[in-house]
Amino acid sequence: MGVTSRFIGTVVAAAALLIGPLVGDLAAGGCMGCAGLTNYAGTALASCHQSPLADWQISASVEIESGECNMIKDDLTVLCDANKNCETTVTYSWGKEMADGVKGIGYQQTKPSKQPATSIQFGEKPPWERGKGDSVTFGPDAGPAQECGRVYSYFIEANICGPLRASVWASCTACGQVVK
Amino acid sequence: MSSQRNSLLAGAAVGLACAGLLWVSGGSSVEASGPSLTAPAGSVPSGSNSLMVLREVVPKLHTEPSPSAVFLDDFFGDDAEEVRELLTAEGVDLETLPLPMPEADLMAVLPAWLTYADHERAAQRREKLQWPEQLTNEWLQVRYGVLVELGPQELETLDFLAELARPDIEVAIDRYLDELETAMLTEYMQGEVLISPFLEWPRQAAPTASDPDPAFYTMVRVGQGWVARVAVRTAANPAALSARLQIHEQVRKRDQRVREALLALQ
């Protein structure tokens, strides 16, 4: 862990030198210095070619940032508050040819233990309408709290001549680390 | 790998066809060197009907791999069998699955896939604006941590204050989304957008703490038989991160004005 911290610290220090404007932001209380926040594209399944316009059919995206890190900073140390969760904004999208085929959207904790998926409920009127592409976005107030070390998978599933799925992982892995 | 599989299929078809010939020529019971094939009395057709049975059985057994199966073999090479197993586990039948869009066509439209649809921008604006469509005391309490019981006119005043700040916030949001699009297109031009037919490949491990250059934004587009993945990384995209901080700054300014007004109204 110590090695990891030093490694991340080195990278962050190098990144801070490369990206000048952010140094000022760090001093202003931004949280970019607490790097190690990360997310990857997750899994996907695509079933068939349908549209003459060659549009994408479903999509998921996620951005992640730490919360207010409550930073303490001197010449050598940037300390982030381990009790502050990271924040994610997730966007699920579907194209117009998919409106009838969307089965659902939701998220699932995959680490430290795999939990049952939570489907987002829209009541009697889900937002997908025939022939109309659309998106829904959820911010930190609506999504699961990104506590350090947890990994979530955000997914949209559909069916059009076979199953389709797009999912993205998001994880907050280094919040609260001391970066030297 | 593909030709080996075809040979096996062809061999099996010939063997079963021979068994069928013995069956239709030998009457209702055929003794062969292997397991016996026994048909119930009266169930086996005779004469020209026998040939019809043969015609029906043989083509079904000796089918060519579907275009999608051939495409999969060609694209994935040594990994084809693993991909095939993953697809089977997902309930995908390659024999009936239409071909993905040609790769050259995908590459032509991929830059457009890496830009936001109008509805995506609208959804992002709604979320990042951090202001409700209908302002309520409950929302104010959650957002600002103050217990208030304002009347409709006072709520309208606060709404008006927020409305004044909206253009600056939306400009900041659009600038951020523009920067993300630029970053994604840069990834495309550098060959860093991962594309694969049928499912994502190569498989990616879940995030770890040791990623030296973490992504802060990722997007997966799925369509026309293809998966496209792109990640926008922290160190390489200071402009996008700076633009995101501008959103925070504009929202902070609005919230400051609203807080001051709340104090005055209380």
Coordinates of C-alpha atoms in Angstrom, one line a residue:
Chain A
M1 CA 0.0 0.0 0.0
G2 CA 2.9 2.3 0.9
V3 CA 4.5 1.7 -2.5
T4 CA 1.2 2.3 -4.2
S5 CA 0.7 5.6 -2.4
R6 CA 4.2 6.7 -3.3
F7 CA 3.6 5.7 -6.9
I8 CA 0.3 7.6 -7.1
G9 CA 2.0 10.5 -5.3
T10 CA 4.7 10.6 -7.9
V11 CA 2.3 10.5 -10.7
V12 CA 0.1 13.1 -9.2
A13 CA 3.1 15.4 -8.6
A14 CA 4.2 14.9 -12.2
A15 CA 0.6 15.5 -13.4
A16 CA 0.4 18.7 -11.3
L17 CA 3.6 20.0 -12.9
L18 CA 2.2 19.2 -16.3
I19 CA -1.2 20.7 -15.8
G20 CA -0.3 24.0 -14.5
P21 CA -3.8 25.5 -14.1
L22 CA -4.8 22.8 -11.7
V23 CA -2.2 23.8 -9.1
G24 CA -4.2 26.9 -8.5
D25 CA -7.4 24.8 -8.3
L26 CA -5.8 22.6 -5.7
A27 CA -4.9 25.5 -3.6
A28 CA -8.5 26.6 -3.9
G29 CA -9.7 23.4 -2.4
G30 CA -10.3 21.3 -5.5
C31 CA -9.7 17.7 -5.1
M32 CA -7.7 16.7 -8.2
G33 CA -4.6 16.2 -6.2
C34 CA -6.2 13.1 -4.6
A35 CA -5.8 11.1 -7.7
G36 CA -6.4 7.4 -7.8
L37 CA -10.0 8.0 -8.4
T38 CA -10.7 5.9 -11.4
N39 CA -13.2 4.2 -13.5
Y40 CA -13.1 2.0 -16.5
A41 CA -15.5 1.1 -19.2
G42 CA -17.1 -2.1 -18.2
T43 CA -18.9 -4.7 -20.1
A44 CA -21.1 -4.6 -23.2
L45 CA -23.0 -6.8 -25.5
A46 CA -24.1 -5.8 -29.0
S47 CA -26.5 -7.9 -30.9
C48 CA -27.2 -6.6 -34.4
H49 CA -27.0 -4.0 -37.1
Q50 CA -30.4 -2.3 -37.5
S51 CA -30.2 1.3 -38.3
P52 CA -29.5 2.7 -41.8
L53 CA -28.1 5.7 -40.1
A54 CA -25.6 3.6 -38.2
D55 CA -26.5 5.3 -34.9
W56 CA -25.4 3.9 -31.6
Q57 CA -28.3 2.1 -29.9
I58 CA -27.6 2.3 -26.2
S59 CA -24.9 4.0 -24.2
A60 CA -23.7 4.4 -20.6
S61 CA -21.3 6.9 -19.3
V62 CA -19.9 7.8 -15.9
E63 CA -17.8 10.6 -14.6
I64 CA -16.3 10.5 -11.2
E65 CA -14.8 13.0 -8.9
S66 CA -14.1 13.2 -5.3
G67 CA -16.3 15.1 -3.0
E68 CA -15.0 18.1 -1.2
C69 CA -11.8 16.7 0.0
N70 CA -11.3 19.1 2.9
M71 CA -7.7 19.3 1.9
I72 CA -4.9 20.2 4.2
K73 CA -1.9 21.2 2.2
D74 CA 1.7 22.2 3.0
D75 CA 4.8 22.0 0.9
L76 CA 4.9 18.3 0.9
T77 CA 1.6 16.9 1.8
V78 CA -1.9 16.9 0.5
L79 CA -4.3 15.2 2.8
C80 CA -7.8 14.3 1.8
D81 CA -10.6 13.5 4.1
A82 CA -11.2 9.8 4.0
N83 CA -14.7 10.2 5.2
K84 CA -15.8 12.2 2.1
N85 CA -17.3 10.0 -0.6
C86 CA -16.5 10.3 -4.2
E87 CA -19.2 11.6 -6.5
T88 CA -20.4 10.1 -9.7
T89 CA -22.6 11.4 -12.5
V90 CA -24.1 8.6 -14.6
T91 CA -25.8 9.0 -17.9
Y92 CA -27.9 6.3 -19.5
S93 CA -28.9 6.9 -23.1
W94 CA -30.8 5.1 -25.8
G95 CA -31.3 5.8 -29.5
K96 CA -34.7 6.3 -31.1
E97 CA -34.7 2.8 -32.6
M98 CA -34.2 1.3 -29.2
A99 CA -37.0 3.0 -27.3
D100 CA -39.3 0.0 -27.4
G101 CA -36.4 -2.3 -26.6
V102 CA -35.0 -0.8 -23.5
K103 CA -35.5 -3.3 -20.6
G104 CA -34.1 -1.3 -17.8
I105 CA -31.3 0.7 -16.2
G106 CA -29.7 0.3 -12.9
Y107 CA -26.5 -0.3 -10.9
Q108 CA -24.9 -3.1 -9.0
Q109 CA -22.1 -3.1 -6.4
T110 CA -19.5 -5.6 -7.6
K111 CA -16.8 -5.1 -4.9
P112 CA -16.0 -5.7 -2.1
S113 CA -18.9 -8.1 -2.5
K114 CA -21.3 -8.6 -5.3
Q115 CA -24.7 -7.4 -4.4
P116 CA -28.0 -7.9 -6.2
A117 CA -28.6 -5.3 -9.0
T118 CA -30.8 -2.4 -8.2
S119 CA -33.1 -1.4 -11.1
I120 CA -34.1 2.2 -11.2
Q121 CA -37.8 2.4 -11.1
F122 CA -39.8 4.9 -13.1
G123 CA -43.3 3.8 -12.0
E124 CA -45.9 3.4 -14.7
K125 CA -44.2 5.7 -17.1
P126 CA -40.6 4.9 -18.0
P127 CA -38.9 7.6 -20.0
W128 CA -38.3 5.5 -23.1
E129 CA -40.9 6.3 -25.8
R130 CA -41.4 4.7 -29.2
G131 CA -39.2 6.4 -31.8
K132 CA -37.6 8.9 -29.4
G133 CA -34.1 8.7 -28.2
D134 CA -33.4 10.1 -24.8
S135 CA -31.2 10.1 -21.8
V136 CA -31.4 10.2 -18.0
T137 CA -28.6 11.4 -15.8
F138 CA -28.2 10.8 -12.1
G139 CA -25.8 12.7 -10.0
P140 CA -24.4 12.1 -6.5
D141 CA -27.8 12.9 -4.9
A142 CA -29.4 10.0 -6.7
G143 CA -26.8 7.4 -7.2
P144 CA -25.1 5.1 -4.6
A145 CA -22.5 6.7 -2.5
Q146 CA -19.1 6.0 -3.9
E147 CA -17.3 5.0 -0.8
C148 CA -13.6 4.3 -1.0
G149 CA -12.8 0.8 -2.2
R150 CA -16.3 0.1 -3.5
V151 CA -16.8 -0.7 -7.2
Y152 CA -20.2 -0.1 -8.9
S153 CA -21.3 -1.2 -12.3
Y154 CA -23.9 1.0 -13.9
F155 CA -25.9 -0.7 -16.7
I156 CA -28.5 -0.2 -19.4
E157 CA -30.1 -3.3 -20.9
A158 CA -32.1 -3.6 -24.0
N159 CA -33.3 -6.2 -26.5
I160 CA -33.4 -5.8 -30.3
C161 CA -32.9 -9.0 -32.3
G162 CA -31.0 -10.2 -29.3
P163 CA -29.7 -8.8 -26.0
L164 CA -27.8 -5.6 -25.7
R165 CA -26.1 -4.3 -22.6
A166 CA -23.8 -1.4 -21.9
S167 CA -22.2 -0.9 -18.5
V168 CA -19.5 1.2 -16.9
W169 CA -17.6 0.6 -13.8
A170 CA -16.9 3.3 -11.4
S171 CA -14.7 3.2 -8.3
C172 CA -13.3 5.5 -5.8
T173 CA -10.1 3.9 -4.9
A174 CA -7.7 6.4 -3.4
C175 CA -9.7 9.0 -1.6
G176 CA -8.1 9.9 1.7
Q177 CA -4.6 8.8 0.8
V178 CA -1.8 10.9 1.8
V179 CA 0.0 12.1 -1.3
K180 CA 3.6 13.3 -0.9
Chain B
M1 CA -9.8 -22.9 -36.1
S2 CA -12.7 -22.3 -38.4
S3 CA -11.7 -24.8 -41.0
Q4 CA -11.1 -27.4 -38.3
R5 CA -14.6 -26.9 -37.0
N6 CA -16.1 -27.1 -40.5
S7 CA -14.3 -30.4 -41.1
L8 CA -15.8 -31.8 -38.0
L9 CA -19.3 -30.6 -38.9
A10 CA -18.9 -32.1 -42.4
G11 CA -17.7 -35.4 -41.0
A12 CA -20.5 -35.6 -38.6
A13 CA -23.0 -34.8 -41.4
V14 CA -21.6 -37.5 -43.7
G15 CA -21.7 -40.1 -40.9
L16 CA -25.2 -39.3 -40.0
A17 CA -26.2 -39.3 -43.7
C18 CA -24.8 -42.8 -44.1
A19 CA -26.7 -43.9 -41.1
G20 CA -29.8 -42.4 -42.7
L21 CA -29.2 -44.3 -45.9
L22 CA -28.9 -47.6 -44.0
W23 CA -32.0 -46.7 -42.1
V24 CA -34.2 -45.9 -45.2
S25 CA -32.8 -48.9 -47.2
G26 CA -33.0 -51.5 -44.5
G27 CA -36.5 -51.2 -43.4
S28 CA -37.7 -50.5 -39.9
S29 CA -34.7 -51.8 -38.0
V30 CA -31.0 -51.4 -38.9
E31 CA -28.1 -53.1 -37.3
A32 CA -24.9 -51.2 -37.7
S33 CA -21.5 -51.6 -36.2
G34 CA -22.3 -48.9 -33.7
P35 CA -25.4 -48.4 -31.6
S36 CA -28.5 -49.7 -33.3
L37 CA -31.0 -47.4 -34.8
T38 CA -34.4 -48.6 -34.3
A39 CA -37.5 -47.0 -35.7
P40 CA -41.0 -47.9 -34.7
A41 CA -42.8 -50.2 -37.1
G42 CA -44.6 -48.2 -39.7
S43 CA -42.9 -44.9 -38.9
V44 CA -40.3 -45.2 -41.7
P45 CA -41.4 -44.0 -45.1
S46 CA -40.6 -46.0 -48.2
G47 CA -39.9 -45.3 -51.9
S48 CA -39.6 -41.7 -52.9
N49 CA -40.5 -40.6 -49.5
S50 CA -37.2 -42.1 -48.2
L51 CA -35.3 -39.7 -50.4
M52 CA -37.3 -36.8 -49.1
V53 CA -36.4 -37.7 -45.6
L54 CA -32.7 -37.9 -46.6
R55 CA -32.9 -34.5 -48.3
E56 CA -34.5 -33.0 -45.2
V57 CA -32.0 -34.5 -42.8
V58 CA -28.7 -33.9 -44.6
P59 CA -28.9 -30.2 -45.3
K60 CA -29.8 -29.5 -41.7
L61 CA -26.7 -31.4 -40.5
H62 CA -24.3 -30.0 -43.0
T63 CA -24.9 -26.3 -42.5
E64 CA -22.2 -23.7 -43.2
P65 CA -21.3 -21.4 -40.3
S66 CA -23.4 -18.3 -40.4
P67 CA -21.8 -15.0 -41.7
S68 CA -21.7 -13.8 -38.1
A69 CA -19.8 -16.9 -37.0
V70 CA -17.3 -16.5 -39.8
F71 CA -16.9 -12.8 -39.0
L72 CA -16.3 -13.6 -35.4
D73 CA -13.6 -16.2 -36.3
D74 CA -11.9 -13.7 -38.6
F75 CA -12.0 -10.8 -36.2
F76 CA -11.0 -12.5 -33.0
G77 CA -8.6 -15.1 -34.3
D78 CA -7.1 -17.1 -31.4
D79 CA -9.7 -15.6 -29.0
A80 CA -12.6 -16.7 -31.1
E81 CA -13.5 -19.7 -29.1
E82 CA -13.5 -17.8 -25.8
V83 CA -15.7 -15.1 -27.3
R84 CA -18.0 -17.7 -28.7
E85 CA -18.4 -19.3 -25.3
L86 CA -19.1 -15.9 -23.7
L87 CA -21.8 -15.1 -26.3
T88 CA -23.4 -18.5 -25.8
A89 CA -23.5 -17.9 -22.1
E90 CA -25.3 -14.6 -22.8
G91 CA -27.9 -16.5 -24.9
V92 CA -26.7 -15.1 -28.2
D93 CA -27.1 -17.5 -31.1
L94 CA -24.5 -16.7 -33.7
E95 CA -26.2 -18.8 -36.3
T96 CA -29.2 -16.4 -36.4
L97 CA -27.5 -13.2 -35.5
P98 CA -27.2 -10.6 -38.3
L99 CA -23.8 -9.4 -39.3
P100 CA -22.4 -6.3 -37.5
M101 CA -22.1 -3.2 -39.6
P102 CA -18.9 -3.4 -41.7
E103 CA -15.9 -2.2 -39.7
A104 CA -15.0 0.5 -42.3
D105 CA -18.5 1.9 -41.9
L106 CA -18.1 2.0 -38.1
M107 CA -14.8 3.8 -38.3
A108 CA -16.5 6.4 -40.5
V109 CA -19.3 7.1 -38.0
L110 CA -17.3 6.6 -34.8
P111 CA -16.4 10.3 -34.4
A112 CA -20.1 11.0 -34.4
W113 CA -20.6 8.4 -31.8
L114 CA -18.1 10.3 -29.6
T115 CA -20.2 13.4 -29.6
Y116 CA -23.2 14.0 -27.5
A117 CA -26.7 13.8 -28.8
D118 CA -28.9 16.8 -28.0
H119 CA -30.9 14.8 -25.4
E120 CA -27.6 13.8 -23.7
R121 CA -26.6 17.4 -23.4
A122 CA -30.0 18.3 -22.1
A123 CA -29.9 15.5 -19.5
Q124 CA -26.4 16.6 -18.4
R125 CA -27.5 20.2 -18.1
R126 CA -30.5 19.3 -15.9
E127 CA -28.3 17.3 -13.6
K128 CA -25.4 19.6 -13.3
L129 CA -27.5 22.7 -12.9
Q130 CA -28.5 21.3 -9.5
W131 CA -31.7 23.2 -9.3
P132 CA -35.2 21.6 -9.3
E133 CA -37.9 22.2 -11.9
Q134 CA -40.2 23.0 -9.0
L135 CA -38.6 24.7 -6.0
T136 CA -39.9 23.5 -2.6
N137 CA -39.0 24.1 1.0
E138 CA -38.0 20.5 1.3
W139 CA -35.5 20.8 -1.5
L140 CA -34.0 24.0 0.0
Q141 CA -33.7 22.2 3.3
V142 CA -31.8 19.3 1.8
R143 CA -29.6 21.5 -0.4
Y144 CA -28.7 24.3 2.0
G145 CA -29.3 22.6 5.4
V146 CA -31.7 25.2 6.6
L147 CA -35.2 24.7 7.9
V148 CA -37.4 27.1 6.1
E149 CA -41.1 27.6 5.6
L150 CA -41.3 30.0 2.7
G151 CA -44.5 31.0 0.9
P152 CA -45.0 30.7 -2.9
Q153 CA -43.9 34.3 -3.5
E154 CA -40.7 33.9 -1.6
L155 CA -40.0 30.7 -3.4
E156 CA -40.6 32.5 -6.6
T157 CA -38.1 35.1 -5.6
L158 CA -35.4 32.5 -5.0
D159 CA -36.3 30.8 -8.2
F160 CA -35.8 34.1 -10.0
L161 CA -32.4 34.5 -8.4
A162 CA -31.4 31.1 -9.6
E163 CA -32.7 31.8 -13.0
L164 CA -30.4 34.8 -13.3
A165 CA -27.4 32.5 -12.7
R166 CA -28.6 29.8 -15.0
P167 CA -27.0 31.1 -18.3
D168 CA -23.5 31.3 -16.8
I169 CA -23.9 27.8 -15.4
E170 CA -25.2 26.4 -18.7
V171 CA -22.3 28.0 -20.6
A172 CA -19.9 26.3 -18.2
I173 CA -21.7 23.0 -18.6
D174 CA -21.6 23.2 -22.4
R175 CA -17.9 24.2 -22.3
Y176 CA -17.2 21.1 -20.1
L177 CA -19.1 18.8 -22.5
D178 CA -17.3 20.4 -25.4
E179 CA -14.0 19.6 -23.7
L180 CA -15.0 16.0 -23.1
E181 CA -16.0 15.7 -26.8
T182 CA -12.6 17.1 -27.8
A183 CA -10.9 14.7 -25.4
M184 CA -12.8 11.7 -26.8
L185 CA -12.0 12.6 -30.3
T186 CA -8.4 13.0 -29.4
E187 CA -8.5 9.4 -28.1
Y188 CA -10.1 8.4 -31.4
M189 CA -7.4 10.0 -33.4
Q190 CA -4.7 8.4 -31.3
G191 CA -6.3 5.0 -31.8
E192 CA -7.3 4.7 -28.1
V193 CA -11.0 4.1 -28.6
L194 CA -11.5 0.3 -28.2
I195 CA -13.9 -1.2 -30.6
S196 CA -15.0 -4.8 -31.0
P197 CA -18.0 -6.6 -32.5
F198 CA -20.5 -8.5 -30.4
L199 CA -19.0 -7.8 -27.0
E200 CA -16.3 -5.7 -25.4
W201 CA -12.8 -7.1 -26.1
P202 CA -10.4 -7.3 -24.6
R203 CA -12.1 -7.8 -21.3
Q204 CA -11.1 -5.2 -18.7
A205 CA -10.5 -5.9 -15.1
A206 CA -12.4 -3.9 -12.5
P207 CA -10.7 -0.7 -11.4
T208 CA -7.8 -1.0 -9.1
A209 CA -6.1 1.6 -6.9
S210 CA -2.8 1.2 -8.8
D211 CA -3.9 2.7 -12.1
P212 CA -1.1 5.3 -12.7
D213 CA -3.3 7.4 -14.9
P214 CA -6.8 7.1 -13.8
A215 CA -9.7 8.0 -16.0
F216 CA -12.3 10.3 -14.7
Y217 CA -14.8 9.8 -17.4
T218 CA -15.7 6.7 -19.5
M219 CA -18.4 6.1 -22.1
V220 CA -19.6 2.9 -23.7
R221 CA -21.6 3.1 -27.0
V222 CA -23.3 0.0 -28.2
G223 CA -24.9 -0.3 -31.6
Q224 CA -25.0 -2.0 -35.0
G225 CA -23.3 -5.1 -33.6
W226 CA -20.4 -3.1 -32.2
V227 CA -19.1 -1.9 -28.9
A228 CA -17.0 1.2 -28.6
R229 CA -15.3 2.3 -25.3
V230 CA -13.5 5.4 -24.5
A231 CA -11.8 6.7 -21.4
V232 CA -10.8 10.3 -20.7
R233 CA -7.9 10.3 -18.3
T234 CA -6.9 12.8 -15.7
A235 CA -3.4 13.8 -16.5
A236 CA -4.0 14.3 -20.2
N237 CA -7.0 16.5 -20.0
P238 CA -6.4 19.5 -17.8
A239 CA -8.8 21.6 -19.9
A240 CA -11.7 19.4 -19.3
L241 CA -11.0 19.2 -15.5
S242 CA -10.6 23.0 -15.5
A243 CA -13.9 23.4 -17.3
R244 CA -15.6 21.1 -14.7
L245 CA -14.3 23.3 -11.9
Q246 CA -15.9 26.2 -13.7
I247 CA -19.2 24.6 -13.4
H248 CA -18.7 24.1 -9.6
E249 CA -17.6 27.8 -9.4
Q250 CA -20.7 29.0 -11.1
V251 CA -23.0 26.8 -9.0
R252 CA -21.2 27.9 -5.9
K253 CA -21.8 31.6 -6.8
R254 CA -25.5 31.0 -7.4
D255 CA -25.7 29.1 -4.1
Q256 CA -24.0 31.9 -2.3
R257 CA -26.6 34.4 -3.6
V258 CA -29.4 32.0 -2.7
R259 CA -28.1 31.5 0.8
E260 CA -27.8 35.2 1.4
A261 CA -31.4 35.6 0.2
L262 CA -32.5 32.8 2.4
L263 CA -31.0 34.6 5.4
A264 CA -32.8 37.8 4.4
L265 CA -36.1 36.0 4.1
Q266 CA -35.9 34.1 7.3

